[in-house]
Coordinates of N, CA and C in Angstrom, one line a residue:
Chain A
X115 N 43.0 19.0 -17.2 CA 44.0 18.6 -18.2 C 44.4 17.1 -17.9
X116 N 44.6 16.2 -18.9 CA 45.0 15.2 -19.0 C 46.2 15.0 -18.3
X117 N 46.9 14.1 -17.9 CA 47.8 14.0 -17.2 C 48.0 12.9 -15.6
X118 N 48.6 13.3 -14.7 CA 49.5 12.5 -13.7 C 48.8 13.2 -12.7
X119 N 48.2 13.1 -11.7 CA 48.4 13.5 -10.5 C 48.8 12.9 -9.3
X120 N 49.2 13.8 -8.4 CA 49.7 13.3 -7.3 C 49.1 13.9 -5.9
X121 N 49.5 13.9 -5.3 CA 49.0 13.9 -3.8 C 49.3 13.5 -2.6
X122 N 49.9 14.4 -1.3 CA 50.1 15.1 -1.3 C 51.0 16.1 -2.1
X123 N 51.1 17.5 -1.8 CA 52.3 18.2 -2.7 C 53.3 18.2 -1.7
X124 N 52.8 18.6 -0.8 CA 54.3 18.6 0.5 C 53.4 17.6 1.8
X125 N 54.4 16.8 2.8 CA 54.1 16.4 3.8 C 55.3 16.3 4.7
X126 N 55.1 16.8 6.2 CA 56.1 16.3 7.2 C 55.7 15.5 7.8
X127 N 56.6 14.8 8.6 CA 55.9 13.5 9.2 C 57.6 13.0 10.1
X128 N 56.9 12.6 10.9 CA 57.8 12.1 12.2 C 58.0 11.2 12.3
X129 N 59.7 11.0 12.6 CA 59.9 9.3 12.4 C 59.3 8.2 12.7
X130 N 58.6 7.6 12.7 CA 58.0 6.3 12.1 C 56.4 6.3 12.2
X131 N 56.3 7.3 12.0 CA 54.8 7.6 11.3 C 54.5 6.5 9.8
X132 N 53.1 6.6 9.6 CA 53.3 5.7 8.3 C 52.4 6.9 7.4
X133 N 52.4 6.8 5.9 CA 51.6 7.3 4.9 C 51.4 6.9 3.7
X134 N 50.7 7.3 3.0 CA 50.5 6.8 1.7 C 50.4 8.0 0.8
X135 N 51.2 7.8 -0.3 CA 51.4 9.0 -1.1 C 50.3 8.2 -2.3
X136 N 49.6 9.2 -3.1 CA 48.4 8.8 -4.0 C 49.3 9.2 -5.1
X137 N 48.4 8.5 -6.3 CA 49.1 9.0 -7.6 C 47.7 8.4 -9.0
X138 N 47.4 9.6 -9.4 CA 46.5 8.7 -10.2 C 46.8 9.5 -11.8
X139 N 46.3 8.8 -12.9 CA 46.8 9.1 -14.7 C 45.1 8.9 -15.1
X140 N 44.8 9.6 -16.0 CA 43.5 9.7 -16.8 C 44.0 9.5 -18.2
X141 N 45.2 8.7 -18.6 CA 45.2 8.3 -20.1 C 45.4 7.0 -20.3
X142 N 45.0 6.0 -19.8 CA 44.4 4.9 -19.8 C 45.9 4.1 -20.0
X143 N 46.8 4.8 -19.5 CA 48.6 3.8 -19.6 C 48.1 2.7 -18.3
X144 N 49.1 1.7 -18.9 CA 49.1 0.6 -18.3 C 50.1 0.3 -17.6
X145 N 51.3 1.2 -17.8 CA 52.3 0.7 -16.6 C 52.5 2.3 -15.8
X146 N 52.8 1.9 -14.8 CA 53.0 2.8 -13.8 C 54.4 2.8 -13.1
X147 N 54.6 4.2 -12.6 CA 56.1 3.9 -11.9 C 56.3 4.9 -10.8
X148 N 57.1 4.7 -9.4 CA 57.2 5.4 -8.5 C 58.5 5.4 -8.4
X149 N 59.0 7.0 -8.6 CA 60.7 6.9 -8.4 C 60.9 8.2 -7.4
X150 N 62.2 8.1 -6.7 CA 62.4 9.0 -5.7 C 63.8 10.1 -6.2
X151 N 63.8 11.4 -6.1 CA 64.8 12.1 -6.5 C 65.3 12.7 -5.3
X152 N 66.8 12.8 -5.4 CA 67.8 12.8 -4.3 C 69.2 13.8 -4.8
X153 N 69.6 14.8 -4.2 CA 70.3 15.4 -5.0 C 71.3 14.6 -5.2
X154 N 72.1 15.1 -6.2 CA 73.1 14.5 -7.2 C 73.3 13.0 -7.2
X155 N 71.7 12.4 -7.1 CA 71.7 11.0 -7.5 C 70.5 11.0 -8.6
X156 N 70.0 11.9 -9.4 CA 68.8 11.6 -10.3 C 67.8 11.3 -9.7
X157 N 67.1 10.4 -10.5 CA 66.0 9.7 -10.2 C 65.9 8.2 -10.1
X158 N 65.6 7.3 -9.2 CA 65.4 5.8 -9.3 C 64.4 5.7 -8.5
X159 N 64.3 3.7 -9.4 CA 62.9 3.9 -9.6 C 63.1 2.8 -7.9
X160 N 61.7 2.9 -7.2 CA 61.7 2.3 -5.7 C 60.8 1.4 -6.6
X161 N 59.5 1.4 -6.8 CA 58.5 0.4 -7.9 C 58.2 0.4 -9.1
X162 N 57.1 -0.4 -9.7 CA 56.6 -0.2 -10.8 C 55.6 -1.2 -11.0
X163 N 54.6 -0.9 -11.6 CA 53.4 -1.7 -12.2 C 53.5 -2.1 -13.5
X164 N 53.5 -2.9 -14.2 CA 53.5 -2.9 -15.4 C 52.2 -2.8 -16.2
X165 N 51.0 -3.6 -15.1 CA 49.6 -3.6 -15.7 C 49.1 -3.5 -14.5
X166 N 47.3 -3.3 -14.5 CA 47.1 -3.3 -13.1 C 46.8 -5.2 -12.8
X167 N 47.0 -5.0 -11.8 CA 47.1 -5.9 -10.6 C 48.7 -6.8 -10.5
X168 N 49.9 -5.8 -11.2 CA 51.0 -6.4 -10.9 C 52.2 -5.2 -10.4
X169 N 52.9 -5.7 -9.5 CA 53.9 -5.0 -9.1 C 55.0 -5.3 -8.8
X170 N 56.1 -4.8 -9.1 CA 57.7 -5.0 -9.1 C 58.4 -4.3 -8.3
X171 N 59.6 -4.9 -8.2 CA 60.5 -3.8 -7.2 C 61.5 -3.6 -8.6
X172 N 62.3 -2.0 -7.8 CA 62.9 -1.5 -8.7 C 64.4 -1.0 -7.8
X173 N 65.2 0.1 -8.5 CA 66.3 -0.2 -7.7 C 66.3 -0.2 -6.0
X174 N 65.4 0.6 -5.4 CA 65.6 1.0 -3.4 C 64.0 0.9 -3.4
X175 N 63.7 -0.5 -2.6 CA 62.5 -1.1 -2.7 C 62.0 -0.9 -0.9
X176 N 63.5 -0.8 -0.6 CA 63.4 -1.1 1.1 C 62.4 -0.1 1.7
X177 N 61.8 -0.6 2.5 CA 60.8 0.6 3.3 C 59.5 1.1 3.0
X178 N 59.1 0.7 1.6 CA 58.3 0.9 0.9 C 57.0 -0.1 0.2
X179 N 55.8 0.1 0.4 CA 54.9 -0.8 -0.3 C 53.9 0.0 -1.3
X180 N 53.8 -0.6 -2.2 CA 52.7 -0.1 -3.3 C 51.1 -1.2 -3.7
X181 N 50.7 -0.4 -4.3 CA 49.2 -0.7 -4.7 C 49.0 -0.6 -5.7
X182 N 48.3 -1.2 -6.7 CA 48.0 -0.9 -7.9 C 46.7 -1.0 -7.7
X183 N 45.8 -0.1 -7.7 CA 44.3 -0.2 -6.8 C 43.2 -0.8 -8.3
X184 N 43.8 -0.1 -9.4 CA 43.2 -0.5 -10.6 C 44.0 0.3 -11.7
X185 N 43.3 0.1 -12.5 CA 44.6 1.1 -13.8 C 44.6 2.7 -14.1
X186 N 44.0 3.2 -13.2 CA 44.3 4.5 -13.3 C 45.0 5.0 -11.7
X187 N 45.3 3.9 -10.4 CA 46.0 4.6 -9.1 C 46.8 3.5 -9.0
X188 N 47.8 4.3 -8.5 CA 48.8 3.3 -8.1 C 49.7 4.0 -6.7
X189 N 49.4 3.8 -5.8 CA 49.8 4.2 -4.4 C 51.2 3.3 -4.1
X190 N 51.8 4.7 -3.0 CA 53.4 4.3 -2.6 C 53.1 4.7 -0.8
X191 N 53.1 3.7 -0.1 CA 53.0 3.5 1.1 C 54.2 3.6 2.3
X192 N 54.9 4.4 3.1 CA 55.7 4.7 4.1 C 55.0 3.7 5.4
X193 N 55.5 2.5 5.8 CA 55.0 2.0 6.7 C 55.7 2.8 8.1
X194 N 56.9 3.1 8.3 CA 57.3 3.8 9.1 C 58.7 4.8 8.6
X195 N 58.0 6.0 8.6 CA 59.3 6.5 8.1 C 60.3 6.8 8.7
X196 N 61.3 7.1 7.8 CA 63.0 7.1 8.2 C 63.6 8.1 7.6
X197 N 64.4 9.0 8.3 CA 64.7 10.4 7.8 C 65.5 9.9 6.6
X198 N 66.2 8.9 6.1 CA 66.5 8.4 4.7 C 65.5 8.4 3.7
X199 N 64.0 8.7 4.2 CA 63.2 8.5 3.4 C 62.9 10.1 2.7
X200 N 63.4 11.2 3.5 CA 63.2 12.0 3.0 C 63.4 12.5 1.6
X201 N 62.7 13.2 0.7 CA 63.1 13.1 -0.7 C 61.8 13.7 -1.4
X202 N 62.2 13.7 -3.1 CA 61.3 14.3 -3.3 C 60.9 13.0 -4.7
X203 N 59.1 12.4 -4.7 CA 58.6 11.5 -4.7 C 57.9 12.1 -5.9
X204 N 58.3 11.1 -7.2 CA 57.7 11.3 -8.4 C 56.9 10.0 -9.0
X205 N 55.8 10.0 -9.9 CA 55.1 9.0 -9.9 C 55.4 9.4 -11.4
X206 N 55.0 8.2 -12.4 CA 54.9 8.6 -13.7 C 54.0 7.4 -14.3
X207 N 53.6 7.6 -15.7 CA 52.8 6.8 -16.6 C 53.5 6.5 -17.8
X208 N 53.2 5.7 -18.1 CA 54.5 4.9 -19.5 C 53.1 4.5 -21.0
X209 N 53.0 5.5 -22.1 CA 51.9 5.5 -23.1 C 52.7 4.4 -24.3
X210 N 51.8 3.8 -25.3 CA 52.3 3.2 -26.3 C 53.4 3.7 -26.7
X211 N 53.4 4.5 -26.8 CA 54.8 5.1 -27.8 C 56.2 5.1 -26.8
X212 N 56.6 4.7 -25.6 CA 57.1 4.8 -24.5 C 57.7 6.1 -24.3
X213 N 56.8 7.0 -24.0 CA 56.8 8.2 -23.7 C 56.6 8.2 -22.4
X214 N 57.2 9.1 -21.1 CA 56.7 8.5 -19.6 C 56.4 10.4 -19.5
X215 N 54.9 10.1 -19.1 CA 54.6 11.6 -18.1 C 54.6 11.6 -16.4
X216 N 55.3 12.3 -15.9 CA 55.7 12.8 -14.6 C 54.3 13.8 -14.3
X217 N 54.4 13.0 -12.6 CA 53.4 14.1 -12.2 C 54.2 15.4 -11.6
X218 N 54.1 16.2 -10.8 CA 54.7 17.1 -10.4 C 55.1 17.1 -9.4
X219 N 54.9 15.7 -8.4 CA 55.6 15.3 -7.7 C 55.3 15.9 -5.7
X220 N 55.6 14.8 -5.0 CA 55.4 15.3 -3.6 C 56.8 15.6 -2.7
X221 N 56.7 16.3 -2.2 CA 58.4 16.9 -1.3 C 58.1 16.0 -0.2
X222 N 58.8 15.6 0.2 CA 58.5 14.6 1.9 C 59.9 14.7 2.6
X223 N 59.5 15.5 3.9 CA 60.4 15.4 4.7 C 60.4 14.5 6.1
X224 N 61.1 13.8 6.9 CA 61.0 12.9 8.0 C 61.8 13.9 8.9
X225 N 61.4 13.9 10.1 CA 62.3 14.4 11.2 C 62.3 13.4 12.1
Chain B
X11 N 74.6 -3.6 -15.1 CA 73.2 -3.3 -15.7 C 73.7 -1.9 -16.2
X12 N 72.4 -1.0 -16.5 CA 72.3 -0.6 -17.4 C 73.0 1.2 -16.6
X13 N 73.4 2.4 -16.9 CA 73.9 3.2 -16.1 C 74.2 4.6 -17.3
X14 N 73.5 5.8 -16.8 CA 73.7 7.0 -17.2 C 74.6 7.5 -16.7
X15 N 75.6 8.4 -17.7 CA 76.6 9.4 -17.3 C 76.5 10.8 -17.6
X16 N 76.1 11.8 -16.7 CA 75.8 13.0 -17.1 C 77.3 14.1 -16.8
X17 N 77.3 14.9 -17.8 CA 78.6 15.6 -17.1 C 78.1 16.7 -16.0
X18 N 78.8 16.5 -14.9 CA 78.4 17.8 -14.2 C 78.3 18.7 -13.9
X19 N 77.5 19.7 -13.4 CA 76.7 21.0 -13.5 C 77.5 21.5 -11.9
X20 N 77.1 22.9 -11.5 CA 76.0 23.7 -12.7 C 76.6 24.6 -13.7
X21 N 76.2 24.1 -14.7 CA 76.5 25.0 -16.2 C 76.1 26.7 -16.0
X22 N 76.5 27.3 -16.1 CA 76.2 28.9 -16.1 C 76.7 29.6 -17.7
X23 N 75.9 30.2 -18.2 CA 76.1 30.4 -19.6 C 75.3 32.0 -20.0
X24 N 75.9 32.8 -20.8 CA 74.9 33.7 -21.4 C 74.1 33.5 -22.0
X25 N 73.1 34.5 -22.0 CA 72.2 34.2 -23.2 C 73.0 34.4 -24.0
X26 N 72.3 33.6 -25.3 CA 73.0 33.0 -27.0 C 74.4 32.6 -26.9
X27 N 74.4 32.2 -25.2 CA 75.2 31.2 -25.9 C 75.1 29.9 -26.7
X28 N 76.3 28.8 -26.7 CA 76.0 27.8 -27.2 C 75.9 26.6 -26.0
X29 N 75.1 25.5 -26.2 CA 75.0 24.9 -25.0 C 75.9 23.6 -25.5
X30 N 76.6 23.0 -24.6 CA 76.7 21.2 -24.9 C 76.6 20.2 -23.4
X31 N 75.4 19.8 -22.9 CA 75.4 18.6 -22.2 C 75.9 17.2 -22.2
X32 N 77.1 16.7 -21.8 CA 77.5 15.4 -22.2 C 76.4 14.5 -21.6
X33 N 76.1 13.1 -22.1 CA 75.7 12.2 -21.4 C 76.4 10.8 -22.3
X34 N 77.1 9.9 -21.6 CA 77.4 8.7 -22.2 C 76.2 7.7 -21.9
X35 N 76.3 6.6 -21.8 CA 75.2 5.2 -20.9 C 75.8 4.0 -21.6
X36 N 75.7 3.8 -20.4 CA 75.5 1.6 -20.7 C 74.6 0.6 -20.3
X37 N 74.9 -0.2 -21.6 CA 73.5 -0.8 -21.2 C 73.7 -2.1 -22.1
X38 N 73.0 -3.1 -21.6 CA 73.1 -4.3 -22.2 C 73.0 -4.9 -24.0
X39 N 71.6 -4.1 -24.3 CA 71.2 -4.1 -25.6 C 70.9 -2.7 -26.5
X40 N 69.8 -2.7 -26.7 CA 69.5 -1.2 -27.6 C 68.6 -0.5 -27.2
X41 N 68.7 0.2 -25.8 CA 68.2 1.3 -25.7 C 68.0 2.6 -26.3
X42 N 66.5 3.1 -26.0 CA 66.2 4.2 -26.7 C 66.8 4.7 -25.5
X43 N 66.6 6.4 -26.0 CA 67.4 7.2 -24.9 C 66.3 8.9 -25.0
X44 N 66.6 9.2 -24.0 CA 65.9 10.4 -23.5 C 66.8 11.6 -23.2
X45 N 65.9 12.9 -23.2 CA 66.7 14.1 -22.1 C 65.1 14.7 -21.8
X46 N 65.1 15.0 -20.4 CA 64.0 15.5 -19.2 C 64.5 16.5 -19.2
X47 N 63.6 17.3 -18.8 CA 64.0 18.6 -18.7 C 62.8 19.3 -17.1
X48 N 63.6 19.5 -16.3 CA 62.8 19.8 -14.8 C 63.1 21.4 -14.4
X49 N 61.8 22.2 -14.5 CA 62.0 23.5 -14.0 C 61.5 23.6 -12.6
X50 N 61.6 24.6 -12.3 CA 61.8 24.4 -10.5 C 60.3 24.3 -10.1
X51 N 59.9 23.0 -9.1 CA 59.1 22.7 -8.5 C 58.0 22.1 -9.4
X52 N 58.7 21.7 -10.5 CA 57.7 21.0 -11.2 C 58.3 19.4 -11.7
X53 N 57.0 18.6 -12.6 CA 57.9 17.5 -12.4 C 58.4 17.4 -13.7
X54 N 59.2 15.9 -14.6 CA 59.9 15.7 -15.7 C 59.3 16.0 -16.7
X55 N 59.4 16.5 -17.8 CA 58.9 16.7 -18.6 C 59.6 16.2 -20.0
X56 N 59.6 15.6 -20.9 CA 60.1 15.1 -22.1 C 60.5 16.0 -22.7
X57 N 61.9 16.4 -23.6 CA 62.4 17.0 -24.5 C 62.5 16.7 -25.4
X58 N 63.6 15.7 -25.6 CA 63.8 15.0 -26.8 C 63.9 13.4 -26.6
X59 N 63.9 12.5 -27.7 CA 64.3 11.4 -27.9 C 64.5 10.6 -29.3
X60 N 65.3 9.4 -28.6 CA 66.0 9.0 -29.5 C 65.6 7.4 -30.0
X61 N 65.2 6.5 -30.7 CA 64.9 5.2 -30.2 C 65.7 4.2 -30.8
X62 N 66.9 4.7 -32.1 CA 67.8 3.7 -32.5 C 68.8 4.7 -32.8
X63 N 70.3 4.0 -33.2 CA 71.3 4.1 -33.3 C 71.3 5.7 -34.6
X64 N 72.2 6.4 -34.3 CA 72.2 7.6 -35.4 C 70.7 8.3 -35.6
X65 N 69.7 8.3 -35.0 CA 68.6 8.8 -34.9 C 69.0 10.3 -34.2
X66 N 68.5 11.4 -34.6 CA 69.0 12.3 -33.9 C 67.1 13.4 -33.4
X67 N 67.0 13.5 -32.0 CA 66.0 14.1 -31.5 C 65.9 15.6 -31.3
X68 N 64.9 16.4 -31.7 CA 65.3 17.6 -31.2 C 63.4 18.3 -30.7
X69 N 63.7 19.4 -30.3 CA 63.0 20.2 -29.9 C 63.3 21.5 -29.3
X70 N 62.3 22.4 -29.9 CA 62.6 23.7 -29.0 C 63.7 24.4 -29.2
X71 N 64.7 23.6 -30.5 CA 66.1 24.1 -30.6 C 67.0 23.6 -29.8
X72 N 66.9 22.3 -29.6 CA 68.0 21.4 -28.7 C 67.9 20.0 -29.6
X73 N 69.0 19.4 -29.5 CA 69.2 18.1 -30.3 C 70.2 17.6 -29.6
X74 N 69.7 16.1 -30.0 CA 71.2 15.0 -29.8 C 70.5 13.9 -30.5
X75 N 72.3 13.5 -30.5 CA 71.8 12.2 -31.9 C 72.7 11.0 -30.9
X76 N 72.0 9.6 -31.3 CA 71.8 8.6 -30.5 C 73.4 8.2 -31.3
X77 N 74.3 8.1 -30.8 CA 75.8 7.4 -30.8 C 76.0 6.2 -30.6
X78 N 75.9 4.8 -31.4 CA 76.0 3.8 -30.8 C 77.8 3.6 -30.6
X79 N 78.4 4.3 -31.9 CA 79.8 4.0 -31.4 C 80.7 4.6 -30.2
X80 N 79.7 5.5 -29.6 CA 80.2 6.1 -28.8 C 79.9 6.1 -27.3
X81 N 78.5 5.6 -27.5 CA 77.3 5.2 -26.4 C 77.2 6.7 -25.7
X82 N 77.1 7.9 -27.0 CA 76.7 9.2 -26.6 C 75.4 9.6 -27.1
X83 N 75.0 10.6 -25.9 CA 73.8 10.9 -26.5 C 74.1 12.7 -26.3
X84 N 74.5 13.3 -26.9 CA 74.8 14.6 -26.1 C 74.1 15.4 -26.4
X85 N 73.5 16.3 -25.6 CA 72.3 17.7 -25.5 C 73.4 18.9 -26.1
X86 N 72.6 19.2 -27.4 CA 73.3 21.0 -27.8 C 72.0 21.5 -28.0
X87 N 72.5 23.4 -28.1 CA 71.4 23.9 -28.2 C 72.4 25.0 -28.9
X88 N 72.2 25.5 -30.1 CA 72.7 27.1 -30.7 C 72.8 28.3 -29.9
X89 N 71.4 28.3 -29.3 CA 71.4 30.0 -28.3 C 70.6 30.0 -27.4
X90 N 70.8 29.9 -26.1 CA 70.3 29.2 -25.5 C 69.4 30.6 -24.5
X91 N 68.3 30.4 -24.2 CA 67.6 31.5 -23.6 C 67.5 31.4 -21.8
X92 N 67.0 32.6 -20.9 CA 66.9 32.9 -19.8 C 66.2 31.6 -19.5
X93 N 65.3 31.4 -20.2 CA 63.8 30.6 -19.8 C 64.4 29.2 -20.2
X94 N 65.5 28.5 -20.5 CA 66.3 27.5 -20.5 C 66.7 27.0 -19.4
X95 N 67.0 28.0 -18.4 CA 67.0 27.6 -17.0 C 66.5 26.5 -16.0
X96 N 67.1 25.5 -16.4 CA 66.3 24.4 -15.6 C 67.4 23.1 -15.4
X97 N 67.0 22.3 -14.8 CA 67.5 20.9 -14.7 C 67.7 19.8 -15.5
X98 N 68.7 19.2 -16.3 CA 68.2 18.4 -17.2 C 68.7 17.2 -16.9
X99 N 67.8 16.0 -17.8 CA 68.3 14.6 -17.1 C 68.6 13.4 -18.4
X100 N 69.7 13.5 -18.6 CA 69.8 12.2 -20.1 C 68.9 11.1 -19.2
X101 N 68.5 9.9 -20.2 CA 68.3 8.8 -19.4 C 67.9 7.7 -20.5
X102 N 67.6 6.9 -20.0 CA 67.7 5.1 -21.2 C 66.4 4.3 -20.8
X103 N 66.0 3.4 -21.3 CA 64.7 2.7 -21.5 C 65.1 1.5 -22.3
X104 N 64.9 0.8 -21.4 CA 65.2 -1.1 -22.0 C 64.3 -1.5 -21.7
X105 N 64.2 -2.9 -22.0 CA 63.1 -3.6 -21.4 C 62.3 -3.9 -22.4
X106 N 61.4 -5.0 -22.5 CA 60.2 -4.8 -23.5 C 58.9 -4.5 -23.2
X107 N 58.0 -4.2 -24.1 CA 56.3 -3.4 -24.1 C 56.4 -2.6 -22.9
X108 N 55.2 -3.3 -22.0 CA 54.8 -2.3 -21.1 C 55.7 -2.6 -19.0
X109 N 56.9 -3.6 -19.8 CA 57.8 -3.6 -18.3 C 58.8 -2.6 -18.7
X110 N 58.8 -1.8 -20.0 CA 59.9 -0.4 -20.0 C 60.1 0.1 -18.2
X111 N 61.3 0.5 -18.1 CA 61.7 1.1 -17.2 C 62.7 2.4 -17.9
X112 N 62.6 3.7 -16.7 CA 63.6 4.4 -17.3 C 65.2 4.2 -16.1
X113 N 66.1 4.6 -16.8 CA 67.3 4.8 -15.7 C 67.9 6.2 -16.0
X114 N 67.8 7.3 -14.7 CA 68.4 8.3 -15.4 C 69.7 8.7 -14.9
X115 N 70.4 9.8 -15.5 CA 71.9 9.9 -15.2 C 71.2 11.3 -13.7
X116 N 72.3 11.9 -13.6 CA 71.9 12.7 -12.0 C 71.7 13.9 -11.9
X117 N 71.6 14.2 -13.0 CA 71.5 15.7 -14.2 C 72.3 16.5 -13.9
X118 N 71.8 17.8 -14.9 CA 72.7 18.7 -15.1 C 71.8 20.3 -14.9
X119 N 72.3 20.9 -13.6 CA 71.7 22.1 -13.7 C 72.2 23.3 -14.3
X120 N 71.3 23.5 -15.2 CA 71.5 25.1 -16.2 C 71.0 26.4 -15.9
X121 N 71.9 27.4 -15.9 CA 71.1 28.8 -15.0 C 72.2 29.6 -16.5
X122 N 70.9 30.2 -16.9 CA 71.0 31.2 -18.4 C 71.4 32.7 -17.9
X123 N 72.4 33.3 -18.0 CA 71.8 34.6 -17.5 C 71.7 35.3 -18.5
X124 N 71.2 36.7 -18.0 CA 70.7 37.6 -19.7 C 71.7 38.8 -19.5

C-alpha cells in the first residue's frame, strides 16, 4: 500500500546512545516532516524538508539531526539520547492538495 | 505565531450520542484548518478539512465549519459510535506551497461506550 513508512516501530536505548529513526513515502510528495508526540502537548514539529536536499528546523530542533537522503527518505538522527527524548516519533508527507499522511510512527524510550 | 486550542478530554459519551469538540486557533493570516483523528497505536489520519473562511468539512458523519469570526473550527457528530473511540487533534496549516507546516492543538480523547 501506498503510503509512509517508518522504522523502527519500538526502540530502547540507553542514555547517550545514538540512532537513526528511518522514514520513507512512495508518493512522490516533496516535503517531508518529523514531529514528536508527547502527552497533553500534541504534536510538534522537531524538522522538515520542504524538497529534497533541503532542511529546516521546526519548533524542538535541539538534540536532533535529519537527512533528506533523496525524495522519497528522510531520516531523524538521536546523536546521544536523553530521557527528554523519550516520545512517540511521527514522520509525515505533505501531497499537492496539502493533505499530510502520517506514518504509524516509532515509540522510543531512553533510560 | 500561530497556536491551537483544543477543549479538554477525556470525553466519555454513549453510543448515539451527540458529540461537540471545541477547537479555537490563531494565527497570523488564513489558515486552512484540519481535525486528525488517532486510534490506538496507529498514526494520524485526516478527517476533515477546511481551507477558507465558512467552508464547512465533513466525513463519516462529523463536520465543522471554518469560523473566521470566531477563529472556531468545532468537531460535531449526530451519533456517535463504539468505533469512534479514538484521539482527536484540530490543527492549522500556513505557510506557502510546499514549506506548509501543520500546528496542532493537544487533542482530545474520546471513549464511546455502548
Amino acid at each position: 500500500n501506498a503510503g509512509v513508512t517508518q522504522t523502527p516501530k519500538f526502540q530502547v536505548l540507553k542514555t547517550g546512545q545514538s540512532m537513526t529513526l528511518q522514514c520513507a513515502q512512495d508518493m512522490n510528495h516533496n516535503s517531508m516532516y518529523w514531529y514528536r508526540q508527547d502527552p497533553g502537548m500534541g504534536l510538534r514539529l522537531i524538522y522538515y524538508s520542504a524538497s529534497e536536499g533541503t532542511t529546516d528546523k521546526g519548533e524542538v530542533p535541539n538534540g536532533y539531526n535529519v537527512s533528506r537522503l533523496n525524495k522519497r527518505e528522510f531520516s531523524l538522527r538521536l546523536e546521544s539520547a536523553a530521557p527528554s527524548q523519550t516520545s512517540v516519533y511521527f514522520c509525515a508527507s505533505l501531497d499537492s492538495n496539502y493533505g499530510y499522511t502520517f506514518g504509524s510512527g516509532t515509540r522510543l524510550t531512553v533510560v | 505565531g500561530n497556536s491551537v486550542t483544543q477543549m479538554e478530554g477525556p470525553v466519555t459519551l454513549s453510543e448515539e450520542a451527540f458529540l461537540t469538540i471545541n477547537c479555537t486557533y490563531t494565527a497570523t493570516g488564513y489558515p486552512s484548518l484540519f481535525w486528525y483523528v488517532q486510534y490506538p497505536g496507529e498514526g494520524l489520519q485526516l478527517l476533515l478539512k477546511a481551507t477558507k473562511a465558512d467552508d464547512k468539512g465533513s466525513n463519516k458523519g462529523f463536520e465543522a465549519t471554518y469560523r473566521k469570526e470566531t477563529t472556531s473550527f468545532h468537531l460535531e457528530k449526530g451519533s456517535v459510535q463504539v468505533s469512534d473511540s479514538a484521539v482527536y487533534f484540530c490543527a492549522l496549516s500556513e505557510g506557502s506551497g510546499s514549506a506548509r507546516q501543520l500546528t496542532f492543538g493537544s487533542g482530545t480523547q474520546l471513549t464511546v461506550l455502548p
